[in-house]
CSV table of C-alpha atoms and ligand atoms in Angstrom, one decimal:
chain,number,residue,atom,x,y,z
F,9,ARG,CA,0.0,0.0,0.1
F,10,GLY,CA,1.0,3.5,-0.5
F,11,LYS,CA,1.8,5.9,2.0
F,12,ARG,CA,-0.6,8.1,3.5
F,13,ALA,CA,0.6,11.9,4.6
F,14,PHE,CA,-1.4,14.5,6.5
F,15,ILE,CA,-0.6,18.3,5.9
F,16,ALA,CA,-1.3,20.6,8.0
F,17,GLY,CA,-1.1,24.3,6.5
F,18,ILE,CA,-2.3,24.6,3.0
F,19,ALA,CA,-4.7,27.2,2.0
F,20,ASP,CA,-4.1,28.0,-1.6
F,21,ASP,CA,-1.3,26.8,-4.1
F,22,ASN,CA,1.2,29.3,-3.5
F,23,GLY,CA,3.0,28.0,-0.7
F,24,TYR,CA,5.1,25.4,0.9
F,25,GLY,CA,2.4,22.7,1.8
F,26,TRP,CA,1.1,22.4,-1.4
F,27,ALA,CA,4.5,21.8,-3.3
F,28,ILE,CA,5.3,19.4,-0.6
F,29,ALA,CA,1.6,18.0,-1.0
F,30,LYS,CA,2.4,17.5,-5.0
F,31,SER,CA,6.0,16.1,-4.4
F,32,LEU,CA,4.7,13.6,-1.9
F,33,ALA,CA,1.6,12.9,-4.3
F,34,ALA,CA,4.1,12.1,-7.4
F,35,ALA,CA,5.8,9.7,-5.1
F,36,GLY,CA,2.8,7.7,-4.4
F,37,ALA,CA,1.1,9.0,-1.5
F,38,GLU,CA,-2.4,9.6,-0.4
F,39,ILE,CA,-3.0,13.3,0.5
F,40,LEU,CA,-5.1,14.9,3.2
F,41,VAL,CA,-5.0,18.4,4.1
F,42,GLY,CA,-5.3,20.7,7.5
F,43,THR,CA,-6.7,23.9,6.4
F,44,TRP,CA,-6.8,26.8,8.5
F,45,VAL,CA,-10.8,27.3,9.8
F,46,PRO,CA,-11.0,30.8,8.3
F,47,ALA,CA,-9.6,29.8,4.9
F,48,VAL,CA,-11.2,26.2,4.4
F,49,ASN,CA,-14.4,27.3,2.7
F,50,ILE,CA,-12.8,29.3,-0.3
F,51,PHE,CA,-9.7,26.7,-0.6
F,52,GLU,CA,-12.6,23.9,-0.6
F,53,ASN,CA,-14.5,26.1,-3.3
F,54,SER,CA,-11.4,26.5,-5.4
F,55,LEU,CA,-10.1,22.8,-5.4
F,56,ARG,CA,-14.1,22.3,-6.6
F,57,ARG,CA,-14.2,24.7,-9.0
F,58,GLY,CA,-10.8,23.9,-10.9
F,59,LYS,CA,-9.2,27.0,-9.9
F,60,PHE,CA,-6.0,24.9,-8.9
F,61,ASP,CA,-6.3,22.3,-11.8
F,62,GLU,CA,-3.4,23.9,-13.6
F,63,SER,CA,-1.1,23.9,-10.4
F,64,ARG,CA,-2.6,20.4,-9.7
F,65,VAL,CA,-0.4,18.6,-12.6
F,66,LEU,CA,1.9,16.1,-11.9
F,67,PRO,CA,4.8,14.8,-13.4
F,68,ASP,CA,3.3,12.1,-15.4
F,69,GLY,CA,0.6,14.5,-16.2
F,70,SER,CA,-2.3,13.5,-13.7
F,71,LEU,CA,-3.6,15.5,-11.4
F,72,MET,CA,-2.9,15.5,-7.9
F,73,GLU,CA,-6.0,14.2,-6.0
F,74,ILE,CA,-6.6,15.8,-2.2
F,75,THR,CA,-8.2,12.6,-0.5
F,76,LYS,CA,-10.2,15.0,2.4
F,77,VAL,CA,-9.9,18.4,3.7
F,78,TYR,CA,-10.1,18.8,7.2
F,79,PRO,CA,-10.5,22.0,9.1
F,80,LEU,CA,-8.2,23.2,11.6
F,81,ASP,CA,-6.8,25.7,14.0
F,82,ALA,CA,-3.5,24.1,15.4
F,83,VAL,CA,-3.5,26.9,18.0
F,84,TYR,CA,-6.2,24.9,20.0
F,85,HIS,CA,-5.6,21.5,21.4
F,86,SER,CA,-9.1,20.5,22.2
F,87,PRO,CA,-12.3,22.1,22.6
F,88,GLU,CA,-12.1,23.4,25.7
F,89,ASP,CA,-8.9,25.6,24.7
F,90,VAL,CA,-11.1,27.6,22.5
F,91,PRO,CA,-12.3,30.8,23.8
F,92,GLU,CA,-15.7,32.2,23.7
F,93,ASP,CA,-15.1,34.7,21.0
F,94,VAL,CA,-13.6,32.3,18.4
F,95,LYS,CA,-16.4,29.9,19.2
F,96,THR,CA,-19.1,32.5,17.8
F,97,ASN,CA,-16.9,34.2,15.4
F,98,LYS,CA,-18.9,33.3,12.0
F,99,ARG,CA,-15.7,32.1,10.3
F,100,TYR,CA,-15.3,29.2,12.8
F,101,MET,CA,-19.1,28.6,13.4
F,102,GLY,CA,-19.3,27.0,9.9
F,103,SER,CA,-16.9,24.5,10.9
F,104,SER,CA,-16.7,21.9,13.3
F,105,ASN,CA,-14.1,19.4,15.0
F,106,TRP,CA,-11.0,21.7,13.9
F,107,THR,CA,-9.0,21.2,17.0
F,108,VAL,CA,-5.8,19.5,16.7
F,109,LYS,CA,-7.0,16.5,19.1
F,110,GLU,CA,-10.2,16.4,17.3
F,111,VAL,CA,-8.8,16.7,13.5
F,112,ALA,CA,-6.2,13.5,14.9
F,113,GLU,CA,-9.6,11.7,15.9
F,114,LEU,CA,-11.2,12.4,12.5
F,115,VAL,CA,-8.1,11.0,10.4
F,116,LYS,CA,-7.9,8.2,12.7
F,117,GLN,CA,-11.9,7.2,12.4
F,118,ASP,CA,-11.9,7.9,8.2
F,119,PHE,CA,-8.3,6.1,7.6
F,120,GLY,CA,-6.8,4.8,10.7
F,121,THR,CA,-2.8,5.5,10.3
F,122,ILE,CA,-1.0,7.8,8.8
F,123,ASP,CA,2.9,7.1,7.5
F,124,ILE,CA,3.8,11.2,7.0
F,125,LEU,CA,2.4,14.3,9.0
F,126,VAL,CA,3.9,17.9,7.5
F,127,HIS,CA,3.9,21.5,9.2
F,128,SER,CA,4.2,23.8,7.0
F,129,LEU,CA,2.2,26.8,8.9
F,130,ALA,CA,3.2,29.4,11.3
F,131,ASN,CA,1.4,32.8,12.3
F,132,GLY,CA,2.9,35.7,13.8
F,133,PRO,CA,0.3,38.5,14.6
F,134,GLU,CA,2.8,41.5,15.4
F,135,VAL,CA,5.5,39.9,12.4
F,136,ILE,CA,6.0,43.1,11.0
F,137,LYS,CA,7.0,44.8,14.4
F,138,PRO,CA,10.9,44.8,15.4
F,139,LEU,CA,11.5,42.2,18.5
F,140,LEU,CA,12.1,45.4,20.7
F,141,GLU,CA,8.6,46.5,20.0
F,142,THR,CA,7.2,43.4,20.3
F,143,SER,CA,4.1,42.8,23.0
F,144,ARG,CA,4.0,39.9,25.5
F,145,TYR,CA,0.3,39.0,23.6
F,146,GLY,CA,2.7,38.9,19.9
F,147,TYR,CA,5.4,37.1,20.9
F,148,LEU,CA,3.4,34.2,22.6
F,149,ALA,CA,1.2,34.2,19.8
F,150,ALA,CA,3.8,33.2,17.6
F,151,ILE,CA,5.1,30.7,19.6
F,152,SER,CA,1.6,29.1,19.8
F,153,ALA,CA,0.5,29.2,16.3
F,154,SER,CA,4.2,28.6,14.5
F,155,SER,CA,6.7,26.2,17.5
F,156,TYR,CA,4.1,24.7,20.0
F,157,SER,CA,1.2,23.8,17.0
F,158,PHE,CA,4.2,21.2,16.0
F,159,VAL,CA,4.4,20.0,19.7
F,160,SER,CA,0.9,19.5,19.7
F,161,LEU,CA,0.1,18.2,16.2
F,162,LEU,CA,2.8,15.3,16.9
F,163,LYS,CA,1.1,14.8,20.3
F,164,HIS,CA,-2.1,13.5,18.7
F,165,PHE,CA,-0.5,12.5,15.3
F,166,VAL,CA,2.1,10.1,16.4
F,167,PRO,CA,0.2,7.6,18.2
F,168,ILE,CA,-1.8,7.1,14.7
F,169,MET,CA,1.3,7.1,13.0
F,170,ASN,CA,3.0,3.4,11.6
F,171,PRO,CA,6.8,2.8,12.7
F,172,GLY,CA,9.1,4.1,10.2
F,173,GLY,CA,7.1,6.9,9.7
F,174,THR,CA,8.3,10.8,9.5
F,175,THR,CA,7.5,14.2,10.2
F,176,ILE,CA,8.7,17.5,8.9
F,177,SER,CA,8.2,21.2,9.4
F,178,LEU,CA,9.4,24.2,7.6
F,179,THR,CA,11.7,26.7,9.2
F,180,TYR,CA,13.5,29.9,8.2
F,181,ILE,CA,17.4,30.9,8.9
F,182,ALA,CA,15.9,34.2,11.0
F,183,SER,CA,16.1,31.5,14.0
F,184,GLU,CA,20.2,31.3,13.9
F,185,ARG,CA,21.2,34.5,11.9
F,186,ILE,CA,19.8,38.2,12.2
F,187,ILE,CA,17.3,38.8,9.5
F,188,PRO,CA,15.9,42.4,10.0
F,189,GLY,CA,12.3,42.5,9.5
F,190,TYR,CA,11.5,39.1,10.4
F,191,GLY,CA,9.9,40.3,13.6
F,192,GLY,CA,7.5,39.9,16.1
F,193,GLY,CA,8.9,37.2,17.7
F,194,MET,CA,9.1,34.8,14.9
F,195,SER,CA,12.8,34.8,14.6
F,196,SER,CA,12.4,33.3,18.4
F,197,ALA,CA,9.7,30.9,17.2
F,198,LYS,CA,11.6,29.3,14.8
F,199,ALA,CA,14.6,28.7,16.9
F,200,ALA,CA,12.2,27.0,19.2
F,201,LEU,CA,10.8,25.0,16.1
F,202,GLU,CA,14.5,23.9,15.6
F,203,SER,CA,15.2,23.2,19.0
F,204,ASP,CA,12.3,20.9,19.4
F,205,THR,CA,13.0,19.1,16.4
F,206,GLN,CA,16.0,17.3,18.2
F,207,VAL,CA,14.0,16.8,21.4
F,208,LEU,CA,10.9,15.3,19.6
F,209,ALA,CA,13.2,13.5,17.5
F,210,PHE,CA,14.8,11.6,20.5
F,211,GLU,CA,11.4,11.3,22.1
F,212,ALA,CA,9.1,9.9,18.9
F,213,GLY,CA,12.1,8.1,17.7
F,214,ARG,CA,12.5,6.0,20.7
F,215,LYS,CA,8.7,5.5,21.5
F,216,HIS,CA,7.0,5.0,18.3
F,217,LYS,CA,10.3,4.8,15.5
F,218,ILE,CA,9.2,8.1,14.0
F,219,ARG,CA,11.6,10.5,12.3
F,220,VAL,CA,11.5,14.4,12.9
F,221,ASN,CA,13.1,16.9,11.0
F,222,THR,CA,12.7,20.0,9.7
F,223,ILE,CA,13.5,22.3,6.7
F,224,SER,CA,15.4,25.5,6.5
F,225,ALA,CA,13.5,26.9,3.2
F,226,GLY,CA,14.8,29.9,1.1
F,227,PRO,CA,12.4,32.9,0.5
F,228,LEU,CA,9.4,31.8,-1.7
F,229,ARG,CA,6.7,34.4,-2.5
F,230,SER,CA,3.9,32.6,-0.6
F,231,ARG,CA,0.5,34.6,0.9
F,232,ALA,CA,2.3,34.4,4.7
F,233,ALA,CA,5.3,35.7,3.3
F,234,LYS,CA,3.7,38.8,1.4
F,235,ALA,CA,2.4,39.7,4.5
F,236,ILE,CA,5.8,39.9,6.3
F,237,GLY,CA,6.3,42.6,3.3
F,238,PHE,CA,10.4,42.0,2.7
F,239,ILE,CA,10.0,39.0,0.7
F,240,ASP,CA,11.3,40.7,-2.7
F,241,MET,CA,14.1,41.7,-1.2
F,242,MET,CA,14.8,38.6,0.4
F,243,ILE,CA,14.6,36.8,-3.3
F,244,ASP,CA,16.5,39.7,-4.7
F,245,TYR,CA,19.0,39.1,-1.9
F,246,SER,CA,19.4,35.3,-2.6
F,247,LEU,CA,19.8,35.7,-6.1
F,248,GLU,CA,22.7,37.9,-5.9
F,249,ASN,CA,24.4,36.4,-2.9
F,250,ALA,CA,23.7,32.2,-2.9
F,251,PRO,CA,26.1,29.9,-4.1
F,252,LEU,CA,23.3,29.0,-6.8
F,253,GLN,CA,22.2,32.1,-8.3
F,254,LYS,CA,18.6,30.9,-9.2
F,255,GLU,CA,15.2,31.6,-7.6
F,256,LEU,CA,14.1,28.9,-5.4
F,257,THR,CA,11.1,27.4,-6.5
F,258,ALA,CA,8.5,25.8,-3.9
F,259,GLU,CA,9.1,22.5,-6.1
F,260,GLU,CA,12.6,22.2,-4.7
F,261,VAL,CA,11.4,22.3,-1.4
F,262,GLY,CA,8.7,19.6,-2.0
F,263,ASN,CA,11.4,17.4,-3.4
F,264,ALA,CA,13.6,17.4,-0.4
F,265,ALA,CA,10.4,17.0,1.8
F,266,ALA,CA,9.8,13.7,-0.1
F,267,PHE,CA,13.3,12.7,0.0
F,268,LEU,CA,13.2,13.1,3.9
F,269,ALA,CA,9.9,11.2,4.4
F,270,SER,CA,11.5,8.2,1.7
F,271,PRO,CA,13.2,5.3,3.3
F,272,LEU,CA,16.5,6.8,1.5
F,273,ALA,CA,16.3,9.0,4.5
F,274,SER,CA,15.9,6.0,7.0
F,275,ALA,CA,19.0,7.8,9.2
F,276,ILE,CA,18.0,11.2,9.1
F,277,THR,CA,16.4,12.7,12.1
F,278,GLY,CA,16.7,15.6,14.6
F,279,ALA,CA,17.9,17.1,11.6
F,280,VAL,CA,17.8,20.9,10.1
F,281,VAL,CA,18.1,20.6,6.1
F,282,TYR,CA,18.7,23.5,4.3
F,283,VAL,CA,17.0,24.4,0.5
F,284,ASP,CA,18.1,27.3,0.3
F,285,ASN,CA,20.3,27.6,-2.5
F,286,GLY,CA,23.5,27.4,-0.1
F,287,LEU,CA,22.6,30.6,1.4
F,288,ASN,CA,23.0,29.7,4.8
F,289,ALA,CA,26.6,28.9,4.2
F,290,MET,CA,27.5,31.9,3.2
F,291,GLY,CA,29.5,34.5,5.5
F,292,VAL,CA,29.3,37.6,3.6
F,293,GLY,CA,27.2,39.0,0.9
F,294,VAL,CA,29.3,39.4,-2.6
D,307,LIG,P1,1.4,29.6,3.3
D,307,LIG,O1,0.7,30.9,3.4
D,307,LIG,O2,1.5,29.0,2.2
D,307,LIG,O3,1.2,28.7,4.8
D,307,LIG,C1,1.1,29.2,5.9
D,307,LIG,C2,-0.4,28.5,5.9
D,307,LIG,O4,-0.4,28.4,7.7
D,307,LIG,C3,-1.2,29.4,5.6
D,307,LIG,O5,-2.0,28.1,4.9
D,307,LIG,C4,-2.1,29.5,6.7
D,307,LIG,O6,-3.8,29.5,6.7
D,307,LIG,C5,-1.9,28.5,7.4
D,307,LIG,N1,-2.1,29.0,9.1
D,307,LIG,C6,-2.0,30.0,10.0
D,307,LIG,N2,-2.3,29.9,11.5
D,307,LIG,C7,-2.4,28.5,11.4
D,307,LIG,C8,-3.5,27.8,12.1
D,307,LIG,N3,-3.5,28.5,13.7
D,307,LIG,N4,-4.1,26.7,11.9
D,307,LIG,C9,-4.1,26.3,11.0
D,307,LIG,N5,-3.5,26.5,9.8
D,307,LIG,C10,-2.9,28.1,10.1
D,307,LIG,O7,2.8,30.3,3.4
D,307,LIG,P2,4.2,29.2,3.4
D,307,LIG,O8,5.2,30.6,3.5
D,307,LIG,O9,4.6,28.5,2.7
D,307,LIG,O10,4.4,28.8,4.6
D,307,LIG,C11,4.9,27.4,5.2
D,307,LIG,C12,5.6,27.3,6.2
D,307,LIG,O11,6.8,27.9,5.5
D,307,LIG,C13,5.8,28.4,7.3
D,307,LIG,O12,6.2,27.4,8.6
D,307,LIG,C14,6.9,29.4,7.3
D,307,LIG,O13,7.4,30.1,8.2
D,307,LIG,C15,7.7,28.5,6.6
D,307,LIG,N6,8.8,28.9,5.5
D,307,LIG,C16,8.1,30.2,4.3
D,307,LIG,C17,9.5,30.9,3.8
D,307,LIG,C18,9.1,31.7,2.9
D,307,LIG,O14,9.8,32.4,2.4
D,307,LIG,N7,7.5,31.6,2.2
D,307,LIG,C19,10.6,30.4,4.2
D,307,LIG,C20,11.1,29.5,5.2
D,307,LIG,C21,10.0,28.7,5.7
């Protein structure tokens, strides 16, 4: 039987999550998606109306199938965690069972097990503010949505993962080098995510034979990245300064994820894998 993947953090066809889904589908995996609750209707309608058909084309000419889309808000563990204003928000009221625990239960009911879990989501409400001007609320919200969400997903999905399974998240070099403009505690959130990758690799590896890795990706003009406001500058900077002077495609990150999820990477866990045209290796711009 082919592998089954759950990819959290797809709401259009521009981001890394979509590209990872395609690479996994091209390698024969069945694709399940977790989409942020406020975006789930638009995403599903667009899928149904064929808006993404062009970008669904796989290398063999067939179209990627998404078996099921689950509404998900990775900031909430279980229904008890959801505050009243969110519960009664009209963008949330149309969907149900979208906390992490509930989604894991639904996936278990629907499919039994999965083999691959991908975390391709981040959110920092104050990302455009320098760290010095970031509020406690903004900082903790960035960590909650971008780092703890991975811990929470693993906690609930690892028990339904087949041994030998793999988990992947997406990180950014702002965790370890100064990237002015990546604010609001997002650099801190990525540092936490990378550190947690190691600890979770140990815990999930010993207990369930599950691998845990993170891809440190170069700049991509995704919806989330456009919201930060400096993405074009980052892409230009990379073009000018990286060892490989070409635009990074989402597909290249997707392919690295497919490799990490495959038996070819069976001894790789706890790693930060750079997929950035080598920019991380530069000491100075030239
Ligand atoms: P994207 O906009 O395609 O993906 C982010 C997704 O997170 C969106 O679909 C959004 O709806 C979802 N999301 C936000 N809060 C959520 C929540 N509470 N629950 C569930 N879903 C939620 O953008 P992109 O850039 O592809 O982001 C994917 C990952 O790649 C993120 O972790 C990002 O930090 C990382 N990354 C992106 C880079 C870039 O230049 N675009 C560079 C390096 C890493």
